[in-house]
PDB file of C-alpha atoms and ligand atoms in Angstrom:
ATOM      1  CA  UNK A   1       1.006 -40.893  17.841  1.00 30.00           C
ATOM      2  CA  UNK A   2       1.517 -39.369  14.461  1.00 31.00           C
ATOM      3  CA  UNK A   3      -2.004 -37.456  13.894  1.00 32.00           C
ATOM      4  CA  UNK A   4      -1.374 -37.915   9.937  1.00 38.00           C
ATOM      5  CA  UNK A   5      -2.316 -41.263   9.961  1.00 37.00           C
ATOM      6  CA  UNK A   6      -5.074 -41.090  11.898  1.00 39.00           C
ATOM      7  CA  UNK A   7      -8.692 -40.986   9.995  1.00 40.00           C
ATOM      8  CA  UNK A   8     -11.798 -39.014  10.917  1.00 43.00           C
ATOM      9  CA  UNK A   9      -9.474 -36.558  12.524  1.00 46.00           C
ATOM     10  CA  UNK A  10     -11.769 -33.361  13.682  1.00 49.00           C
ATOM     11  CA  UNK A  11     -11.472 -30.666  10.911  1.00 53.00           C
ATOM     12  CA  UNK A  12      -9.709 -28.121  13.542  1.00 52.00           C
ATOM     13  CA  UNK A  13      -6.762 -29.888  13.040  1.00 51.00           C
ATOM     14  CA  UNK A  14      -6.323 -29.908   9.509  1.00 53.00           C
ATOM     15  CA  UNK A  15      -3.682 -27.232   9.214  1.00 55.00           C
ATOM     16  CA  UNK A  16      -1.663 -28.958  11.593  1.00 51.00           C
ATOM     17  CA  UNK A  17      -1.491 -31.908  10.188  1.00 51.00           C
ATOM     18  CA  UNK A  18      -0.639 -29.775   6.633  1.00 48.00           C
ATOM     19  CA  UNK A  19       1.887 -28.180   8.722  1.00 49.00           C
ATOM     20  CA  UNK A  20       3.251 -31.104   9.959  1.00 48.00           C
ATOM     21  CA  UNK A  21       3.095 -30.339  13.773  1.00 56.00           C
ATOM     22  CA  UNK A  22       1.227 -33.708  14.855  1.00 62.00           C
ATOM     23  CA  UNK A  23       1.876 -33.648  18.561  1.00 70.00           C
ATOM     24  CA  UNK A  24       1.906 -29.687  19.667  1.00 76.00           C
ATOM     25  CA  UNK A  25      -1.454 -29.396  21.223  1.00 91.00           C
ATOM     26  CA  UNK A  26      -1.763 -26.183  23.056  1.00 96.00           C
ATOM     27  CA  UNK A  27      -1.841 -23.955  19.561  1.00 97.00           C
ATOM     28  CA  UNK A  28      -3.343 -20.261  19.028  1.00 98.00           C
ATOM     29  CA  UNK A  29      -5.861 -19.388  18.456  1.00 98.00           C
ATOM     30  CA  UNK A  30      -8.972 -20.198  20.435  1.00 98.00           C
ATOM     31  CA  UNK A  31     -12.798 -19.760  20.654  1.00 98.00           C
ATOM     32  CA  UNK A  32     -13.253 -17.361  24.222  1.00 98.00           C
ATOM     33  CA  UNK A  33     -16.343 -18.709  25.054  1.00 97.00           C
ATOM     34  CA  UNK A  34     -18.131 -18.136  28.819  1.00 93.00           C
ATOM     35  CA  UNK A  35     -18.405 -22.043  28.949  1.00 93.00           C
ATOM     36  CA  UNK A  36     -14.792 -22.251  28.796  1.00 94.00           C
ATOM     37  CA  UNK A  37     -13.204 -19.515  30.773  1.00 96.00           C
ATOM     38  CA  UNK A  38     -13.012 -19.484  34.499  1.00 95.00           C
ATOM     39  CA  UNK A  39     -13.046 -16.353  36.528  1.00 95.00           C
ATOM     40  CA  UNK A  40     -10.930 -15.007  39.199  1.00 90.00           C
ATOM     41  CA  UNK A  41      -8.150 -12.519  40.545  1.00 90.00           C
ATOM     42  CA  UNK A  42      -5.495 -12.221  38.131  1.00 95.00           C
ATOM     43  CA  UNK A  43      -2.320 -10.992  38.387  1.00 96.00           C
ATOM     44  CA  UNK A  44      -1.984  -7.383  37.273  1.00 97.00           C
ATOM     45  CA  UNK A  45      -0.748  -5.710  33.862  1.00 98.00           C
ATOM     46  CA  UNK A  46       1.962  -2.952  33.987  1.00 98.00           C
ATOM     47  CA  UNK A  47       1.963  -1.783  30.572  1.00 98.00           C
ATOM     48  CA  UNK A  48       5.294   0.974  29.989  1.00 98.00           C
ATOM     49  CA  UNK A  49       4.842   2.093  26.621  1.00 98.00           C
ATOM     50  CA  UNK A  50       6.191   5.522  24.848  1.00 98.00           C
ATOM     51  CA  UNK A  51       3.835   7.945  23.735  1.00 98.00           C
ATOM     52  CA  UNK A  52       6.454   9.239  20.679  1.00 98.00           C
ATOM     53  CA  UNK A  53       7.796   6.029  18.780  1.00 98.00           C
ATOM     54  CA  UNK A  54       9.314   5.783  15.836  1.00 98.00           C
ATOM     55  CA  UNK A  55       7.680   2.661  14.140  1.00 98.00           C
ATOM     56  CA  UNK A  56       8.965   0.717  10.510  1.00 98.00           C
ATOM     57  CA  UNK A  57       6.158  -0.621   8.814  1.00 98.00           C
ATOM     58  CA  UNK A  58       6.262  -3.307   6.811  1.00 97.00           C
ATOM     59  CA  UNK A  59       3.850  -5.721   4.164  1.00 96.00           C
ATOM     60  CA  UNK A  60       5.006  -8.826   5.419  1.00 91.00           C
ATOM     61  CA  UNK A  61       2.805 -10.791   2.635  1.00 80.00           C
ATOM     62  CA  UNK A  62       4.792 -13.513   1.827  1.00 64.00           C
ATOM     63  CA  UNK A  63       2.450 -16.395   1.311  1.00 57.00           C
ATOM     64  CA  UNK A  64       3.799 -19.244   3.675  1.00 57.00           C
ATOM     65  CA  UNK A  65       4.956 -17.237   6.238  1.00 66.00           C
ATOM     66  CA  UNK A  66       3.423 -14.398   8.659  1.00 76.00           C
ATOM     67  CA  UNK A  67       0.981 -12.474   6.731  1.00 89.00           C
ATOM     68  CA  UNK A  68       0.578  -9.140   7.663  1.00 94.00           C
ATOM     69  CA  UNK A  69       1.444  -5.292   8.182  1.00 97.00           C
ATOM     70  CA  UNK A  70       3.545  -5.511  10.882  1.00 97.00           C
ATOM     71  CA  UNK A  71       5.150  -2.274  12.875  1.00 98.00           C
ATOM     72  CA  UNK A  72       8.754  -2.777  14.147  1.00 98.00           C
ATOM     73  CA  UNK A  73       8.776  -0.705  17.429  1.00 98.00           C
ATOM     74  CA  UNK A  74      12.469   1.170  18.155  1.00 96.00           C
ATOM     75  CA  UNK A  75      14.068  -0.986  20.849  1.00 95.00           C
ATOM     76  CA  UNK A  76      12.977   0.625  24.511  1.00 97.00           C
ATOM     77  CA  UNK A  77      10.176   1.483  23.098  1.00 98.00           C
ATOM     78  CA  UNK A  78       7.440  -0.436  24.991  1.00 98.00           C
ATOM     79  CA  UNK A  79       7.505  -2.999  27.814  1.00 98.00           C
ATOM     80  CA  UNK A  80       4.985  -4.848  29.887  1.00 98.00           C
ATOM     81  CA  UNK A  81       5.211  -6.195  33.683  1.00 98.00           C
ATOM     82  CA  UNK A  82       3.763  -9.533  34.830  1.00 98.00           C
ATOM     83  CA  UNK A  83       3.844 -12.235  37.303  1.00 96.00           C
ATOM     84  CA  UNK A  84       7.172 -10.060  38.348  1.00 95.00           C
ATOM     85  CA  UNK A  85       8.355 -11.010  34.917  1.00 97.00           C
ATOM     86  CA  UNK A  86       9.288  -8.350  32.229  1.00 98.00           C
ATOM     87  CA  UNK A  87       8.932  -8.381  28.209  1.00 98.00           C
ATOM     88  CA  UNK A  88       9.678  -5.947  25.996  1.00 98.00           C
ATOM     89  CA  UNK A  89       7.539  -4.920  22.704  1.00 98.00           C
ATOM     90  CA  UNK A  90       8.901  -5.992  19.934  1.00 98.00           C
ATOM     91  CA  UNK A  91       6.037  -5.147  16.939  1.00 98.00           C
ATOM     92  CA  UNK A  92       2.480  -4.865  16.719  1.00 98.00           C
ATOM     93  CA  UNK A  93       0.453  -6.814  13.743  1.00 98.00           C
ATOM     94  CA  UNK A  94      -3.050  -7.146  12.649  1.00 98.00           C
ATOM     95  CA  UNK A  95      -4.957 -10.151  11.266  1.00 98.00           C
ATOM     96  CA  UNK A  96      -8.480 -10.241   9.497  1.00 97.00           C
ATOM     97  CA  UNK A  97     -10.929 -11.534  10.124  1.00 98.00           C
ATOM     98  CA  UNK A  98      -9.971 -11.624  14.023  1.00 98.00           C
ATOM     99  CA  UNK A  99      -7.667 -14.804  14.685  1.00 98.00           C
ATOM    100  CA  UNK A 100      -9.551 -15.008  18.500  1.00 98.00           C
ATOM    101  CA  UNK A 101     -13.147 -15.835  18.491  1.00 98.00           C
ATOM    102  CA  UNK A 102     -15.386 -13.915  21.233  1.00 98.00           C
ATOM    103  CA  UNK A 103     -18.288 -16.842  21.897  1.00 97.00           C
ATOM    104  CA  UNK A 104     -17.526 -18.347  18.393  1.00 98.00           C
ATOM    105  CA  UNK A 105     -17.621 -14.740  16.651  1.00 98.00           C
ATOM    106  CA  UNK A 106     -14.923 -13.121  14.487  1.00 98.00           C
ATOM    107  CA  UNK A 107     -14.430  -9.601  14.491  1.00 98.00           C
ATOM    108  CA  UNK A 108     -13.800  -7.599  11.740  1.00 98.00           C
ATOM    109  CA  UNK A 109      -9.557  -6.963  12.689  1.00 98.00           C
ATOM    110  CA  UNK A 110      -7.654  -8.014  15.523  1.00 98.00           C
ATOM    111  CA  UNK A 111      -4.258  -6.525  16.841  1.00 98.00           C
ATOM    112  CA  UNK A 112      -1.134  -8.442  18.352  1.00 98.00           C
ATOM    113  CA  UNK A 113       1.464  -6.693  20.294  1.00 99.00           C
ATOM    114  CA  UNK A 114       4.254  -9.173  20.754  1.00 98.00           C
ATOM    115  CA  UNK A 115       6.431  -8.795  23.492  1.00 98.00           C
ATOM    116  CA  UNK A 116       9.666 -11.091  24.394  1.00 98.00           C
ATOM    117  CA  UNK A 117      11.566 -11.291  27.909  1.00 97.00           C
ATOM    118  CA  UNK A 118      15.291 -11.954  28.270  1.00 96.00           C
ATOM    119  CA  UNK A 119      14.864 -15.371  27.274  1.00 96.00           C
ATOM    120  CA  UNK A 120      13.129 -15.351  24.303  1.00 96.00           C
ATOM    121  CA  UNK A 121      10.121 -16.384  25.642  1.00 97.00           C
ATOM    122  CA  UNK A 122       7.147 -14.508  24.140  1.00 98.00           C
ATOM    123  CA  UNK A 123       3.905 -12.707  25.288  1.00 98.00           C
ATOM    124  CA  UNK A 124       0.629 -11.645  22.714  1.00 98.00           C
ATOM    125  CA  UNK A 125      -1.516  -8.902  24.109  1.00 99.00           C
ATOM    126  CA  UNK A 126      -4.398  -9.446  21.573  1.00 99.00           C
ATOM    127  CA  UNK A 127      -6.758  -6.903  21.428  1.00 98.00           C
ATOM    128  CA  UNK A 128     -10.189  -7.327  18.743  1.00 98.00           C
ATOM    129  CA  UNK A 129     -11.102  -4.440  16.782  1.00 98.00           C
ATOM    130  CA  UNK A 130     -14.887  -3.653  16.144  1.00 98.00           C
ATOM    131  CA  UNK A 131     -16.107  -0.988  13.742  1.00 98.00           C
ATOM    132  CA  UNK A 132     -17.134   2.082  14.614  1.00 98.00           C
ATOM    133  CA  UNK A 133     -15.348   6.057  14.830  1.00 98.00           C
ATOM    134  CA  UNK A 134     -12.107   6.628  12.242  1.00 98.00           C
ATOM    135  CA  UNK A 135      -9.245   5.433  14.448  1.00 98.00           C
ATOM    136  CA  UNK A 136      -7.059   8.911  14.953  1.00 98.00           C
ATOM    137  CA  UNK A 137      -3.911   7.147  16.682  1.00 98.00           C
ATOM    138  CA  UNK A 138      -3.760   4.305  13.573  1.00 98.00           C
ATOM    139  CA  UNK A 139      -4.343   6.958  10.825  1.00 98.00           C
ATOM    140  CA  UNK A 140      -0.899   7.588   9.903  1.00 98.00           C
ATOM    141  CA  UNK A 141      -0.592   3.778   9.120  1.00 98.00           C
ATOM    142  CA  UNK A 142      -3.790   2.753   7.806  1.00 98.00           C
ATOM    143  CA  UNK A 143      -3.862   5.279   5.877  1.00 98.00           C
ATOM    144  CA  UNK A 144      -0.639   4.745   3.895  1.00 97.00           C
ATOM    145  CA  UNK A 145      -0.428   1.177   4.182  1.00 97.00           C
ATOM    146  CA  UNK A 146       2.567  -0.451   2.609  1.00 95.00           C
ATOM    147  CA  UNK A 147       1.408  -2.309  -0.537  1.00 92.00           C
ATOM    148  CA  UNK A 148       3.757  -4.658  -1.512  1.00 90.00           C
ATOM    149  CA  UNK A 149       6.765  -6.241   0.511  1.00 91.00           C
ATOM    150  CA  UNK A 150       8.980  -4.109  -0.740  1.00 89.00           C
ATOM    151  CA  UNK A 151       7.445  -0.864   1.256  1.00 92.00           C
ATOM    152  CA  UNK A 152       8.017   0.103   3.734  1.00 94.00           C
ATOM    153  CA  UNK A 153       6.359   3.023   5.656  1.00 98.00           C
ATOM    154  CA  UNK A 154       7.816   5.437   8.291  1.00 98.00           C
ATOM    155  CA  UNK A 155       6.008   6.692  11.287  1.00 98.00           C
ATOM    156  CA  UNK A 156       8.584   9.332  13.231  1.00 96.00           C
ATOM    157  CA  UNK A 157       5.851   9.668  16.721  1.00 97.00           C
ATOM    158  CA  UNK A 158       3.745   7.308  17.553  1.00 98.00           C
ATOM    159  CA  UNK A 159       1.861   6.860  21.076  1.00 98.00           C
ATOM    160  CA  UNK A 160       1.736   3.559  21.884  1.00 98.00           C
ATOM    161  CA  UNK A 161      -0.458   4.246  24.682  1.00 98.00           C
ATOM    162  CA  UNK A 162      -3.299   4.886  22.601  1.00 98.00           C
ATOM    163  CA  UNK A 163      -3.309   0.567  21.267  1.00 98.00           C
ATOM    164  CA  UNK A 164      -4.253   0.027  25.441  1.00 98.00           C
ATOM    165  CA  UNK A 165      -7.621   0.589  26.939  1.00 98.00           C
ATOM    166  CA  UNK A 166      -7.861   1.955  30.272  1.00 98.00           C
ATOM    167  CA  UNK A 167      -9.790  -0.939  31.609  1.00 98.00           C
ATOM    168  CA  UNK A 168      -7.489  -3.958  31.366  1.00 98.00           C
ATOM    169  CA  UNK A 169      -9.628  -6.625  31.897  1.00 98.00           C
ATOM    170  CA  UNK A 170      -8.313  -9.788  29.704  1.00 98.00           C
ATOM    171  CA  UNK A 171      -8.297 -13.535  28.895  1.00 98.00           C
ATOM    172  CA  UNK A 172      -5.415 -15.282  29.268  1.00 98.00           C
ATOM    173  CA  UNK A 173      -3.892 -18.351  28.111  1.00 98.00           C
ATOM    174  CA  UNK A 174      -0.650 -20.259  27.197  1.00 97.00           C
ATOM    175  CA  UNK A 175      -0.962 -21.136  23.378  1.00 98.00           C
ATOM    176  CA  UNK A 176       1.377 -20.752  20.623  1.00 97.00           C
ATOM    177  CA  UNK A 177       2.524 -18.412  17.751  1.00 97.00           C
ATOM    178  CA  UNK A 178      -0.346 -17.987  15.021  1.00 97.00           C
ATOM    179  CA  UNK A 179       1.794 -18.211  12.170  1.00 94.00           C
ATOM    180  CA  UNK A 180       5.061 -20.478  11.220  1.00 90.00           C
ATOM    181  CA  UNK A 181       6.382 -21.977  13.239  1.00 91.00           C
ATOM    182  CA  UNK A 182       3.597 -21.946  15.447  1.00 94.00           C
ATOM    183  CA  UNK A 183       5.844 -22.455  18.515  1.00 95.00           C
ATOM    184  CA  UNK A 184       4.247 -22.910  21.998  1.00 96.00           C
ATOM    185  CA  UNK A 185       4.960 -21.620  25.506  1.00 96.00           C
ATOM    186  CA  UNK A 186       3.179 -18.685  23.993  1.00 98.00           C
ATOM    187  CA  UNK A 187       1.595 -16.512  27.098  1.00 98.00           C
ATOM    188  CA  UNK A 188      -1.650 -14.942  25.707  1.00 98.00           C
ATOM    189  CA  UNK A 189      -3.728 -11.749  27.157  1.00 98.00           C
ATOM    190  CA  UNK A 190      -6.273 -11.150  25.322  1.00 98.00           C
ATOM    191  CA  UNK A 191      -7.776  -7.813  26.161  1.00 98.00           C
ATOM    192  CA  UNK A 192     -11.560  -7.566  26.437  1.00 98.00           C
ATOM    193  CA  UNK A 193     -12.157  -4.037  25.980  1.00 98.00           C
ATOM    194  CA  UNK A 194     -12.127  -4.024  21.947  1.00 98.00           C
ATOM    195  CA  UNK A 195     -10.866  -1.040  19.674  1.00 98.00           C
ATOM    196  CA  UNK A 196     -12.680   0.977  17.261  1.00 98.00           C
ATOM    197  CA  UNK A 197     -11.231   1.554  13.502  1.00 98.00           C
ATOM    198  CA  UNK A 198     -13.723   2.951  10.572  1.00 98.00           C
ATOM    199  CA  UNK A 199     -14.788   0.673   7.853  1.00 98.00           C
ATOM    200  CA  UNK A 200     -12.669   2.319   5.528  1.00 98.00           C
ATOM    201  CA  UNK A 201      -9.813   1.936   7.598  1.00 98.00           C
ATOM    202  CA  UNK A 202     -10.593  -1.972   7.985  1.00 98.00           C
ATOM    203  CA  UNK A 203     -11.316  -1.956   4.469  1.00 97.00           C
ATOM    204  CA  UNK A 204      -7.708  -0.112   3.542  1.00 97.00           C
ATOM    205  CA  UNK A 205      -6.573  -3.717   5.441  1.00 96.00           C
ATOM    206  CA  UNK A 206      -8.691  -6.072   3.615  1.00 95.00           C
ATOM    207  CA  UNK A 207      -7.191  -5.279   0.619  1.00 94.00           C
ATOM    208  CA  UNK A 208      -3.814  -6.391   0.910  1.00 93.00           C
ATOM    209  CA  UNK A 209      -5.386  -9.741   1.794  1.00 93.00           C
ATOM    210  CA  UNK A 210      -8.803 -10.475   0.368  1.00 90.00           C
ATOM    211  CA  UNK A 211      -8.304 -14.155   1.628  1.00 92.00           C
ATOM    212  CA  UNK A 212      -7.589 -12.729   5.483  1.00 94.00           C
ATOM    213  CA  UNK A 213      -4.800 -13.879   6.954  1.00 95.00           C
ATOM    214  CA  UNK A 214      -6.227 -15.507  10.084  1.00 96.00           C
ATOM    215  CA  UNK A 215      -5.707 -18.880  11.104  1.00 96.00           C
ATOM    216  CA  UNK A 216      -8.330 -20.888  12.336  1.00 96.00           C
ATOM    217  CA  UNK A 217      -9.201 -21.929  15.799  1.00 97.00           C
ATOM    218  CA  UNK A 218      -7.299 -24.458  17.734  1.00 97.00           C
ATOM    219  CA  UNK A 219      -9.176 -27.110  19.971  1.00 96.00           C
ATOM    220  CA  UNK A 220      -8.098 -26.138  23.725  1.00 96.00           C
ATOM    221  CA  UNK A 221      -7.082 -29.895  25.006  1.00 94.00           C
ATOM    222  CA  UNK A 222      -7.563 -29.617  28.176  1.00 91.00           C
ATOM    223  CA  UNK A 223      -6.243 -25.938  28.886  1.00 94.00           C
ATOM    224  CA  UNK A 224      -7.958 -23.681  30.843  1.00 92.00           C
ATOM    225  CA  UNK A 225      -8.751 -19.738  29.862  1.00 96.00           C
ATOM    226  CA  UNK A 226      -8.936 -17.605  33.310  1.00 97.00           C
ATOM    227  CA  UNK A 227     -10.639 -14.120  32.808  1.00 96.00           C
ATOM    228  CA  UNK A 228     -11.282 -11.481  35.523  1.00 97.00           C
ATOM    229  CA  UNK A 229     -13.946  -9.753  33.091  1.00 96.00           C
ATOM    230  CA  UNK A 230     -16.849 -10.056  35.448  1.00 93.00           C
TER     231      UNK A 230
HETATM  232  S1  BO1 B 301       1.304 -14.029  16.505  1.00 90.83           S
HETATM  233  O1  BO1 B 301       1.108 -12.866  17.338  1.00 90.83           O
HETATM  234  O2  BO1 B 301       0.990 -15.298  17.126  1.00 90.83           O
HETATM  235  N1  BO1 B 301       0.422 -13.875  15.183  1.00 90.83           N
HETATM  236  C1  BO1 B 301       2.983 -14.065  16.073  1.00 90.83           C
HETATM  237  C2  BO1 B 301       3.393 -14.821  14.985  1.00 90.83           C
HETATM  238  C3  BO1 B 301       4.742 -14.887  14.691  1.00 90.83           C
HETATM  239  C4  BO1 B 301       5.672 -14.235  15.475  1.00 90.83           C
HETATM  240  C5  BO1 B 301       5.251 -13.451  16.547  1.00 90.83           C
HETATM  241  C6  BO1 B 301       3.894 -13.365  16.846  1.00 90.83           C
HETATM  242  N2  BO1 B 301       7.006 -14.381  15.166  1.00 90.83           N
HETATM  243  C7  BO1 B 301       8.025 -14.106  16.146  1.00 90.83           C
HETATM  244  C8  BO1 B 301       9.344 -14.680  15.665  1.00 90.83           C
HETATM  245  C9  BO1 B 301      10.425 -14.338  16.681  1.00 90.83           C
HETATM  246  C10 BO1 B 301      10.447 -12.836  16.926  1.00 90.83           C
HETATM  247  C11 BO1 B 301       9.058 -12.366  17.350  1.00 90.83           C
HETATM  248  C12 BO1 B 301       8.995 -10.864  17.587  1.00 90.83           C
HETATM  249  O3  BO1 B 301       8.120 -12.719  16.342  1.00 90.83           O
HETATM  250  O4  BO1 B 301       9.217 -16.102  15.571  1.00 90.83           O
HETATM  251  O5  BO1 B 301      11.684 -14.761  16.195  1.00 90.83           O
HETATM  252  O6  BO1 B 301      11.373 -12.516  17.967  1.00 90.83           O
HETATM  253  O7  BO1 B 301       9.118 -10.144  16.398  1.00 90.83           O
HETATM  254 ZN1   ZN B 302      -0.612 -12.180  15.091  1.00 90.83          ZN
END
């Protein structure tokens, strides 16, 4: 069924029907909501992530395309273990408002650490970002954000470890990339222990893209969320 000639279509789907993608229906993001997420034992997260890093930051503002300050991480820099199944980091981004919705609420920033296994296939550990103390670990970026696309910004030691909470409870899903092409097969953890940045440092973000650069939330058809946040 194409979706773009169907009428009275529910305003969620909007952007893919400007995007053309009638027919993917398991899309990123969602609403988290505690009617929709089902609790149990999940499999657990082996994070293996270097505390010195060298990261390349980049403005990736192109309008039309992934919109954001991304981090390139050096290759072997970061990996993460699951369902026996290992991915290795590939960048971490940041979207504003927060792409995710926690019980139909935005947060003020939310960051995506994208990781990729041997085959391509990809894995988002979203975490949402609340205000509150200056962020010491995301200083050296936020404060010297790249401005334009041309910039980019060198960080020579940076400690992954300090993106990941010690409590690792999460939401997970299978969803799809958040920007073009918005491929699916996308496995989401979305990790409920939030991070703190300072409004300034949020601010220093919003900036670059006074519109945000967040996409709006995706109806779930049918898929389930599992959480083991109790
Ligand atoms: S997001 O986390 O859903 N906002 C997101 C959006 C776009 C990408 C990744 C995550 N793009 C993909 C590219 C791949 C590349 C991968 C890692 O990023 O489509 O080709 O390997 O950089
Ligand atoms: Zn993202």
């Amino acid at each position: 069924v194409s979706a773009l000639f169907v009428s009275g279509l529910p305003a969620a789907y909007a952007d893919i029907v400007d995007d053309k993608l009638a027919g993917m229906e398991a899309q990123s993001p969602i609403d988290i909501r505690s009617d929709n997420t089902f609790f149990g034992n999940l499999s657990p997260l082996t994070f293996n992530l270097s505390s010195s890093t060298t990261l390349d930051v980049i403005n990736n503002g192109s309008p039309g395309k992934e919109k954001t300050v991304r981090a390139n991480v050096a290759a072997g820099a970061g990996s993460i273990t699951v369902d026996g199944d290992t991915y290795n980091l590939a960048q971490f981004h940041f979207h504003t408002p927060s792409e995710h919705l926690e019980n139909s609420h935005a947060t003020p920033l939310e960051l995506h650490l994208v990781f990729s296994d041997a085959n391509s296939h990809l894995l988002v550990v979203g975490r949402w970002i609340n205000y509150g103390d200056t962020n010491a670990a995301l200083a050296p970026i936020f404060s010297n954000l790249p401005q334009t696309t041309a910039d980019h910004l060198a960080v020579n030691s940076f400690n992954l470890n300090s993106l990941i909470p010690d409590n690792l409870e999460s939401f997970r899903y299978t969803g799809s990339l958040t920007t073009p092409p918005f491929s699916e097969g996308v496995k989401w953890i979305d990790l409920a222990q939030p991070l703190d940045m300072s409004a300034s440092q949020v601010q220093a973000f919003q900036k670059l893209f006074p519109d945000g650069d967040a996409r709006e939330v995706q109806p779930l058809n049918g898929r389930i969320i599992l959480t083991d946040v109790p």
